[in-house]
Amino acid sequence: MESKGQRQRRWPMAKAQVLNFEAPDKTRAIVTVHYNHTYLIVSLSAAPTPEGQPLRAAPTENQLIHLLPEGFSLQDLVCPITIHFRLETVEGKVQVSEIAPSQAAMVPKPPPVPKTPSTFKLDPGIILICASEIQVQRVVRYHGALCKVLVDGEVCLAKTYMIGYDDDTRIWKEMTKLARIRAAGDRFGISLHTSQISCYITEEATGAIIGYVGNWIESGSLGPTLAHVNLARMPISTRQKWADQIKDTMEDLHCLNLVWGDCKPVNVVLDKAQDTWLIDLGDCFTRGWVDPKLEGTLAGDEMGLANILKWLKVDS
């Protein structure tokens, strides 16, 4: 067994993130990627192709350039196409060329096939929509994909899990809660200031449910959530209003025998009118806001609320 002094330092895995792309026409594009504290700028130039050749038969760079100006679907994001390349030095020059999967240096592990858990109960009143029919406008968060999307011309929110990258079960719990909130709204004519659900999202190849479409809350000048607000500049009346709204929404949830769970300022969204909306109802907790022993309980919500009020510097 290695002693403490003999252990090798384990560095965190580097992550790549596409920061920007420019594609003025169908012949050229530039993609900027942030990888391991380095900016990589990739230039794409379309190769000549026979007239009338279908896009799917064109070289990879032509397909990528064609996709960039048009945007991409949610299916492309959660189940991305895999293209293999080889980087090598030939006669003193670095070259990158596309290769077949069988020519890869290591056999990549195939992503798991998406499946809807057998314990998940589908609400028959909520319609299904395929991820390929949802146009992504902006990716808010890649891990556990959270996006601003277009559905039939309407701006919405889409929340899914990333196939092969996120086995988190919280999204199923959240969809179950949101379905109950929706049913209560239809039955009693009430509207809670929480995340909403309008559709289940299905994966194109399997038809498995992988997430939901909900309400996109457009933020104002103060920032998207309470965590982004400069509280030192907020009058006590505004902070008290937010505290009262959070308490009211939490009480509404408790009346439906539901809990918020992950109570913290970053999960309180502010709309343009500076009103609050509670999000992330997936029965989780964050240390410092909710005690782990109280996860998913009414007592946990009360503790989280008390900590938020203390953070807002208002009376309980």
mmCIF file of C-alpha atoms in Angstrom:
data_model
loop_
_atom_site.group_PDB
_atom_site.id
_atom_site.type_symbol
_atom_site.label_atom_id
_atom_site.label_comp_id
_atom_site.label_asym_id
_atom_site.label_seq_id
_atom_site.Cartn_x
_atom_site.Cartn_y
_atom_site.Cartn_z
ATOM 1 C CA MET A 1 0.000 0.000 0.000
ATOM 2 C CA GLU A 2 1.338 3.440 -0.912
ATOM 3 C CA SER A 3 2.285 5.747 1.894
ATOM 4 C CA LYS A 4 1.005 9.284 1.909
ATOM 5 C CA GLY A 5 4.354 10.570 0.680
ATOM 6 C CA GLN A 6 4.506 8.022 -2.149
ATOM 7 C CA ARG A 7 1.093 8.729 -3.587
ATOM 8 C CA GLN A 8 1.073 10.371 -6.957
ATOM 9 C CA ARG A 9 -0.938 13.515 -7.319
ATOM 10 C CA ARG A 10 -4.155 12.956 -9.236
ATOM 11 C CA TRP A 11 -4.957 15.839 -11.514
ATOM 12 C CA PRO A 12 -8.584 16.584 -12.397
ATOM 13 C CA MET A 13 -9.727 15.545 -15.845
ATOM 14 C CA ALA A 14 -9.551 18.413 -18.339
ATOM 15 C CA LYS A 15 -12.859 19.567 -19.829
ATOM 16 C CA ALA A 16 -13.474 21.114 -23.217
ATOM 17 C CA GLN A 17 -16.106 23.778 -23.858
ATOM 18 C CA VAL A 18 -17.134 25.401 -27.125
ATOM 19 C CA LEU A 19 -17.049 29.139 -26.449
ATOM 20 C CA ASN A 20 -17.989 30.602 -29.810
ATOM 21 C CA PHE A 21 -18.395 29.886 -33.481
ATOM 22 C CA GLU A 22 -18.530 32.079 -36.555
ATOM 23 C CA ALA A 23 -19.906 30.815 -39.852
ATOM 24 C CA PRO A 24 -20.572 33.713 -42.250
ATOM 25 C CA ASP A 25 -21.535 31.360 -45.101
ATOM 26 C CA LYS A 26 -21.609 27.706 -46.126
ATOM 27 C CA THR A 27 -17.939 27.639 -47.137
ATOM 28 C CA ARG A 28 -15.996 28.504 -43.976
ATOM 29 C CA ALA A 29 -16.239 28.685 -40.201
ATOM 30 C CA ILE A 30 -14.142 29.205 -37.080
ATOM 31 C CA VAL A 31 -14.851 27.394 -33.801
ATOM 32 C CA THR A 32 -13.246 28.496 -30.525
ATOM 33 C CA VAL A 33 -12.821 25.803 -27.869
ATOM 34 C CA HIS A 34 -11.563 26.250 -24.301
ATOM 35 C CA TYR A 35 -9.556 23.194 -23.257
ATOM 36 C CA ASN A 36 -7.269 22.763 -20.253
ATOM 37 C CA HIS A 37 -6.708 26.521 -19.786
ATOM 38 C CA THR A 38 -5.975 26.915 -23.520
ATOM 39 C CA TYR A 39 -8.030 28.446 -26.331
ATOM 40 C CA LEU A 40 -8.103 26.251 -29.433
ATOM 41 C CA ILE A 41 -9.278 27.942 -32.643
ATOM 42 C CA VAL A 42 -10.338 25.447 -35.283
ATOM 43 C CA SER A 43 -10.725 26.637 -38.891
ATOM 44 C CA LEU A 44 -13.127 24.784 -41.167
ATOM 45 C CA SER A 45 -13.093 25.142 -44.949
ATOM 46 C CA ALA A 46 -15.642 23.362 -47.117
ATOM 47 C CA ALA A 47 -14.233 20.881 -49.623
ATOM 48 C CA PRO A 48 -15.452 20.924 -53.236
ATOM 49 C CA THR A 49 -18.251 18.409 -53.841
ATOM 50 C CA PRO A 50 -20.137 17.234 -56.941
ATOM 51 C CA GLU A 51 -23.274 19.212 -57.641
ATOM 52 C CA GLY A 52 -26.358 17.549 -56.230
ATOM 53 C CA GLN A 53 -24.441 15.430 -53.720
ATOM 54 C CA PRO A 54 -26.527 14.957 -50.532
ATOM 55 C CA LEU A 55 -25.122 16.608 -47.426
ATOM 56 C CA ARG A 56 -24.829 13.311 -45.545
ATOM 57 C CA ALA A 57 -22.371 12.096 -48.209
ATOM 58 C CA ALA A 58 -20.253 15.251 -48.086
ATOM 59 C CA PRO A 59 -16.955 15.503 -46.167
ATOM 60 C CA THR A 60 -17.236 15.985 -42.413
ATOM 61 C CA GLU A 61 -16.080 19.601 -42.526
ATOM 62 C CA ASN A 62 -18.885 20.469 -44.973
ATOM 63 C CA GLN A 63 -21.464 18.896 -42.674
ATOM 64 C CA LEU A 64 -20.121 20.772 -39.645
ATOM 65 C CA ILE A 65 -20.130 24.113 -41.468
ATOM 66 C CA HIS A 66 -23.679 23.497 -42.624
ATOM 67 C CA LEU A 67 -24.804 22.769 -39.069
ATOM 68 C CA LEU A 68 -23.228 25.805 -37.407
ATOM 69 C CA PRO A 69 -25.340 28.598 -38.936
ATOM 70 C CA GLU A 70 -28.519 26.546 -38.624
ATOM 71 C CA GLY A 71 -28.016 25.720 -34.959
ATOM 72 C CA PHE A 72 -28.651 22.243 -33.556
ATOM 73 C CA SER A 73 -31.387 20.213 -31.966
ATOM 74 C CA LEU A 74 -31.603 18.940 -28.425
ATOM 75 C CA GLN A 75 -31.030 15.441 -29.809
ATOM 76 C CA ASP A 76 -27.648 16.594 -31.147
ATOM 77 C CA LEU A 77 -26.741 17.885 -27.681
ATOM 78 C CA VAL A 78 -27.724 14.933 -25.492
ATOM 79 C CA CYS A 79 -26.824 12.201 -28.008
ATOM 80 C CA PRO A 80 -24.001 13.762 -30.028
ATOM 81 C CA ILE A 81 -22.604 12.138 -33.153
ATOM 82 C CA THR A 82 -19.120 10.735 -32.578
ATOM 83 C CA ILE A 83 -16.413 11.439 -35.176
ATOM 84 C CA HIS A 84 -12.926 9.969 -34.769
ATOM 85 C CA PHE A 85 -9.745 11.833 -35.702
ATOM 86 C CA ARG A 86 -6.051 11.051 -35.577
ATOM 87 C CA LEU A 87 -3.468 13.678 -34.686
ATOM 88 C CA GLU A 88 0.063 12.869 -35.861
ATOM 89 C CA THR A 89 3.250 14.530 -37.009
ATOM 90 C CA VAL A 90 4.126 13.869 -40.661
ATOM 91 C CA GLU A 91 7.403 15.247 -42.013
ATOM 92 C CA GLY A 92 7.611 17.683 -39.117
ATOM 93 C CA LYS A 93 4.045 18.991 -39.529
ATOM 94 C CA VAL A 94 1.072 18.292 -37.297
ATOM 95 C CA GLN A 95 -1.825 16.766 -39.206
ATOM 96 C CA VAL A 96 -5.355 15.893 -38.138
ATOM 97 C CA SER A 97 -7.345 13.444 -40.241
ATOM 98 C CA GLU A 98 -10.639 11.670 -39.848
ATOM 99 C CA ILE A 99 -10.439 7.924 -39.231
ATOM 100 C CA ALA A 100 -12.835 5.024 -38.850
ATOM 101 C CA PRO A 101 -13.781 4.020 -35.272
ATOM 102 C CA SER A 102 -11.896 0.753 -35.803
ATOM 103 C CA GLN A 103 -8.669 2.726 -36.314
ATOM 104 C CA ALA A 104 -8.879 4.506 -32.943
ATOM 105 C CA ALA A 105 -5.954 4.113 -30.533
ATOM 106 C CA MET A 106 -8.346 2.625 -27.980
ATOM 107 C CA VAL A 107 -11.786 1.128 -28.377
ATOM 108 C CA PRO A 108 -14.192 3.773 -27.013
ATOM 109 C CA LYS A 109 -16.820 2.661 -24.554
ATOM 110 C CA PRO A 110 -20.236 2.940 -26.206
ATOM 111 C CA PRO A 111 -22.749 5.130 -24.394
ATOM 112 C CA PRO A 112 -25.582 3.298 -22.638
ATOM 113 C CA VAL A 113 -28.931 3.017 -24.350
ATOM 114 C CA PRO A 114 -31.357 5.516 -22.765
ATOM 115 C CA LYS A 115 -34.191 3.892 -20.861
ATOM 116 C CA THR A 116 -37.165 5.222 -18.949
ATOM 117 C CA PRO A 117 -37.008 3.788 -15.399
ATOM 118 C CA SER A 118 -39.707 1.232 -14.702
ATOM 119 C CA THR A 119 -40.575 3.110 -11.498
ATOM 120 C CA PHE A 120 -41.365 6.330 -13.360
ATOM 121 C CA LYS A 121 -45.095 6.928 -13.788
ATOM 122 C CA LEU A 122 -46.000 8.752 -16.973
ATOM 123 C CA ASP A 123 -48.703 11.419 -16.668
ATOM 124 C CA PRO A 124 -51.093 10.738 -19.599
ATOM 125 C CA GLY A 125 -52.089 14.407 -19.640
ATOM 126 C CA ILE A 126 -48.580 15.528 -20.619
ATOM 127 C CA ILE A 127 -47.684 15.208 -24.295
ATOM 128 C CA LEU A 128 -44.464 13.764 -25.721
ATOM 129 C CA ILE A 129 -42.048 15.604 -27.988
ATOM 130 C CA CYS A 130 -38.947 14.193 -29.670
ATOM 131 C CA ALA A 131 -35.607 15.828 -28.834
ATOM 132 C CA SER A 132 -34.885 16.206 -32.567
ATOM 133 C CA GLU A 133 -37.887 18.566 -32.873
ATOM 134 C CA ILE A 134 -36.517 20.964 -30.236
ATOM 135 C CA GLN A 135 -34.204 23.705 -31.476
ATOM 136 C CA VAL A 136 -31.514 24.788 -29.016
ATOM 137 C CA GLN A 137 -31.053 28.551 -28.699
ATOM 138 C CA ARG A 138 -28.610 28.645 -25.801
ATOM 139 C CA VAL A 139 -26.986 26.057 -23.557
ATOM 140 C CA VAL A 140 -27.211 27.246 -19.958
ATOM 141 C CA ARG A 141 -25.518 24.173 -18.491
ATOM 142 C CA TYR A 142 -23.952 21.182 -20.243
ATOM 143 C CA HIS A 143 -23.832 18.754 -17.320
ATOM 144 C CA GLY A 144 -27.443 17.708 -17.011
ATOM 145 C CA ALA A 145 -28.359 19.680 -20.104
ATOM 146 C CA LEU A 146 -30.306 22.837 -19.315
ATOM 147 C CA CYS A 147 -31.164 24.898 -22.380
ATOM 148 C CA LYS A 148 -33.168 27.777 -23.736
ATOM 149 C CA VAL A 149 -35.031 26.230 -26.659
ATOM 150 C CA LEU A 150 -37.687 26.810 -29.301
ATOM 151 C CA VAL A 151 -40.714 24.507 -29.405
ATOM 152 C CA ASP A 152 -43.189 25.298 -32.171
ATOM 153 C CA GLY A 153 -41.866 28.860 -32.226
ATOM 154 C CA GLU A 154 -42.271 29.361 -28.452
ATOM 155 C CA VAL A 155 -39.309 30.033 -26.170
ATOM 156 C CA CYS A 156 -39.129 27.353 -23.475
ATOM 157 C CA LEU A 157 -36.747 25.628 -21.101
ATOM 158 C CA ALA A 158 -35.547 22.080 -21.725
ATOM 159 C CA LYS A 159 -33.974 19.981 -19.013
ATOM 160 C CA THR A 160 -32.564 16.535 -19.741
ATOM 161 C CA TYR A 161 -29.859 14.215 -18.565
ATOM 162 C CA MET A 162 -26.802 13.704 -20.776
ATOM 163 C CA ILE A 163 -26.872 10.185 -22.197
ATOM 164 C CA GLY A 164 -23.826 8.318 -20.963
ATOM 165 C CA TYR A 165 -22.627 11.156 -18.750
ATOM 166 C CA ASP A 166 -25.267 11.717 -16.109
ATOM 167 C CA ASP A 167 -26.986 8.843 -14.344
ATOM 168 C CA ASP A 168 -28.583 11.183 -11.821
ATOM 169 C CA THR A 169 -32.075 10.082 -10.792
ATOM 170 C CA ARG A 170 -33.149 13.533 -9.585
ATOM 171 C CA ILE A 171 -34.710 14.502 -12.904
ATOM 172 C CA TRP A 172 -37.258 11.675 -12.591
ATOM 173 C CA LYS A 173 -38.224 12.864 -9.121
ATOM 174 C CA GLU A 174 -38.477 16.420 -10.395
ATOM 175 C CA MET A 175 -40.720 15.462 -13.321
ATOM 176 C CA THR A 176 -43.001 13.554 -10.954
ATOM 177 C CA LYS A 177 -43.326 16.639 -8.739
ATOM 178 C CA LEU A 178 -43.893 18.963 -11.687
ATOM 179 C CA ALA A 179 -46.636 16.683 -13.004
ATOM 180 C CA ARG A 180 -48.378 16.899 -9.625
ATOM 181 C CA ILE A 181 -48.035 20.689 -9.618
ATOM 182 C CA ARG A 182 -49.512 20.809 -13.111
ATOM 183 C CA ALA A 183 -52.416 18.534 -12.086
ATOM 184 C CA ALA A 184 -53.126 20.718 -9.042
ATOM 185 C CA GLY A 185 -53.121 23.809 -11.249
ATOM 186 C CA ASP A 186 -55.598 22.226 -13.679
ATOM 187 C CA ARG A 187 -57.834 21.008 -10.879
ATOM 188 C CA PHE A 188 -57.845 23.984 -8.524
ATOM 189 C CA GLY A 189 -56.924 26.825 -10.871
ATOM 190 C CA ILE A 190 -53.765 27.704 -8.938
ATOM 191 C CA SER A 191 -50.401 28.718 -10.330
ATOM 192 C CA LEU A 192 -47.242 28.106 -8.342
ATOM 193 C CA HIS A 193 -44.088 30.148 -8.935
ATOM 194 C CA THR A 194 -41.987 27.050 -9.578
ATOM 195 C CA SER A 195 -40.587 25.241 -12.581
ATOM 196 C CA GLN A 196 -43.405 23.997 -14.811
ATOM 197 C CA ILE A 197 -43.757 21.065 -17.205
ATOM 198 C CA SER A 198 -45.546 21.079 -20.558
ATOM 199 C CA CYS A 199 -44.018 18.102 -22.415
ATOM 200 C CA TYR A 200 -41.934 15.012 -21.841
ATOM 201 C CA ILE A 201 -38.851 14.855 -24.075
ATOM 202 C CA THR A 202 -38.136 11.552 -25.824
ATOM 203 C CA GLU A 203 -34.907 10.296 -27.382
ATOM 204 C CA GLU A 204 -35.192 9.878 -31.133
ATOM 205 C CA ALA A 205 -33.911 6.316 -31.567
ATOM 206 C CA THR A 206 -35.460 4.598 -28.530
ATOM 207 C CA GLY A 207 -38.448 6.751 -27.614
ATOM 208 C CA ALA A 208 -37.245 6.763 -23.996
ATOM 209 C CA ILE A 209 -38.116 9.789 -21.886
ATOM 210 C CA ILE A 210 -34.973 11.790 -21.129
ATOM 211 C CA GLY A 211 -36.314 15.057 -19.707
ATOM 212 C CA TYR A 212 -38.966 17.725 -19.954
ATOM 213 C CA VAL A 213 -39.929 21.017 -21.571
ATOM 214 C CA GLY A 214 -40.964 23.762 -19.176
ATOM 215 C CA ASN A 215 -41.369 27.484 -18.768
ATOM 216 C CA TRP A 216 -38.447 29.726 -19.654
ATOM 217 C CA ILE A 217 -38.197 32.536 -17.092
ATOM 218 C CA GLU A 218 -36.672 35.617 -18.679
ATOM 219 C CA SER A 219 -34.498 37.405 -16.157
ATOM 220 C CA GLY A 220 -34.166 41.156 -15.655
ATOM 221 C CA SER A 221 -31.279 43.492 -15.016
ATOM 222 C CA LEU A 222 -30.467 42.137 -11.540
ATOM 223 C CA GLY A 223 -29.322 38.758 -12.820
ATOM 224 C CA PRO A 224 -30.853 35.330 -13.395
ATOM 225 C CA THR A 225 -31.004 34.195 -9.739
ATOM 226 C CA LEU A 226 -30.839 35.577 -6.214
ATOM 227 C CA ALA A 227 -27.238 34.380 -6.024
ATOM 228 C CA HIS A 228 -26.305 36.891 -8.745
ATOM 229 C CA VAL A 229 -27.823 39.908 -6.981
ATOM 230 C CA ASN A 230 -25.692 42.485 -5.200
ATOM 231 C CA LEU A 231 -27.663 42.415 -1.943
ATOM 232 C CA ALA A 232 -25.771 45.417 -0.545
ATOM 233 C CA ARG A 233 -27.576 47.584 -3.103
ATOM 234 C CA MET A 234 -31.027 46.104 -2.505
ATOM 235 C CA PRO A 235 -33.404 47.939 -0.156
ATOM 236 C CA ILE A 236 -34.878 45.991 2.742
ATOM 237 C CA SER A 237 -38.353 46.241 1.160
ATOM 238 C CA THR A 238 -37.199 44.340 -1.941
ATOM 239 C CA ARG A 239 -35.378 41.689 0.066
ATOM 240 C CA GLN A 240 -38.429 41.254 2.306
ATOM 241 C CA LYS A 241 -40.655 40.880 -0.762
ATOM 242 C CA TRP A 242 -38.434 38.089 -2.044
ATOM 243 C CA ALA A 243 -38.456 36.397 1.367
ATOM 244 C CA ASP A 244 -42.268 36.532 1.523
ATOM 245 C CA GLN A 245 -42.616 35.158 -2.012
ATOM 246 C CA ILE A 246 -40.257 32.259 -1.295
ATOM 247 C CA LYS A 247 -42.160 31.416 1.893
ATOM 248 C CA ASP A 248 -45.526 31.572 0.108
ATOM 249 C CA THR A 249 -44.382 29.288 -2.721
ATOM 250 C CA MET A 250 -42.834 26.837 -0.282
ATOM 251 C CA GLU A 251 -46.079 26.720 1.720
ATOM 252 C CA ASP A 252 -47.987 26.008 -1.511
ATOM 253 C CA LEU A 253 -45.634 23.091 -2.221
ATOM 254 C CA HIS A 254 -46.097 21.734 1.292
ATOM 255 C CA CYS A 255 -49.887 21.914 0.898
ATOM 256 C CA LEU A 256 -49.444 19.515 -2.030
ATOM 257 C CA ASN A 257 -47.256 17.255 0.154
ATOM 258 C CA LEU A 258 -44.218 18.241 -1.925
ATOM 259 C CA VAL A 259 -40.875 19.624 -0.823
ATOM 260 C CA TRP A 260 -38.526 22.007 -2.599
ATOM 261 C CA GLY A 261 -35.399 20.156 -1.468
ATOM 262 C CA ASP A 262 -32.337 22.015 -2.734
ATOM 263 C CA CYS A 263 -33.085 25.309 -1.004
ATOM 264 C CA LYS A 264 -30.467 27.931 -1.841
ATOM 265 C CA PRO A 265 -30.290 31.341 -3.578
ATOM 266 C CA VAL A 266 -29.031 29.989 -6.915
ATOM 267 C CA ASN A 267 -32.256 27.969 -7.173
ATOM 268 C CA VAL A 268 -34.407 31.092 -6.855
ATOM 269 C CA VAL A 269 -34.864 32.617 -10.304
ATOM 270 C CA LEU A 270 -35.781 36.286 -10.709
ATOM 271 C CA ASP A 271 -38.017 37.310 -13.604
ATOM 272 C CA LYS A 272 -38.190 40.720 -15.297
ATOM 273 C CA ALA A 273 -40.639 41.950 -12.661
ATOM 274 C CA GLN A 274 -38.138 40.937 -9.941
ATOM 275 C CA ASP A 275 -40.467 38.226 -8.665
ATOM 276 C CA THR A 276 -39.111 34.871 -7.473
ATOM 277 C CA TRP A 277 -39.514 31.369 -8.917
ATOM 278 C CA LEU A 278 -38.289 28.200 -7.210
ATOM 279 C CA ILE A 279 -36.440 25.706 -9.434
ATOM 280 C CA ASP A 280 -34.613 22.358 -9.092
ATOM 281 C CA LEU A 281 -37.227 20.308 -7.264
ATOM 282 C CA GLY A 282 -35.304 17.049 -7.534
ATOM 283 C CA ASP A 283 -34.996 16.135 -3.834
ATOM 284 C CA CYS A 284 -31.386 17.138 -3.373
ATOM 285 C CA PHE A 285 -29.545 19.284 -0.835
ATOM 286 C CA THR A 286 -26.513 21.543 -0.615
ATOM 287 C CA ARG A 287 -24.312 21.489 2.472
ATOM 288 C CA GLY A 288 -24.446 24.747 4.353
ATOM 289 C CA TRP A 289 -28.067 25.300 3.365
ATOM 290 C CA VAL A 290 -29.729 22.004 4.307
ATOM 291 C CA ASP A 291 -28.490 19.320 6.698
ATOM 292 C CA PRO A 292 -27.843 16.024 4.843
ATOM 293 C CA LYS A 293 -29.942 14.171 7.418
ATOM 294 C CA LEU A 294 -32.938 16.333 6.468
ATOM 295 C CA GLU A 295 -32.707 15.796 2.697
ATOM 296 C CA GLY A 296 -36.119 15.603 1.031
ATOM 297 C CA THR A 297 -38.095 16.489 4.178
ATOM 298 C CA LEU A 298 -40.295 19.354 5.338
ATOM 299 C CA ALA A 299 -37.787 20.006 8.115
ATOM 300 C CA GLY A 300 -35.065 20.298 5.491
ATOM 301 C CA ASP A 301 -37.128 22.905 3.635
ATOM 302 C CA GLU A 302 -37.646 24.862 6.842
ATOM 303 C CA MET A 303 -33.916 24.817 7.526
ATOM 304 C CA GLY A 304 -33.132 25.908 3.977
ATOM 305 C CA LEU A 305 -35.686 28.706 4.184
ATOM 306 C CA ALA A 306 -34.236 29.946 7.480
ATOM 307 C CA ASN A 307 -30.763 30.062 5.949
ATOM 308 C CA ILE A 308 -32.032 31.955 2.888
ATOM 309 C CA LEU A 309 -33.793 34.527 5.091
ATOM 310 C CA LYS A 310 -30.611 34.924 7.090
ATOM 311 C CA TRP A 311 -28.672 35.372 3.836
ATOM 312 C CA LEU A 312 -31.210 38.007 2.697
ATOM 313 C CA LYS A 313 -30.837 39.714 6.093
ATOM 314 C CA VAL A 314 -34.561 39.907 6.716
ATOM 315 C CA ASP A 315 -36.839 38.886 9.567
ATOM 316 C CA SER A 316 -38.302 35.388 9.531
#
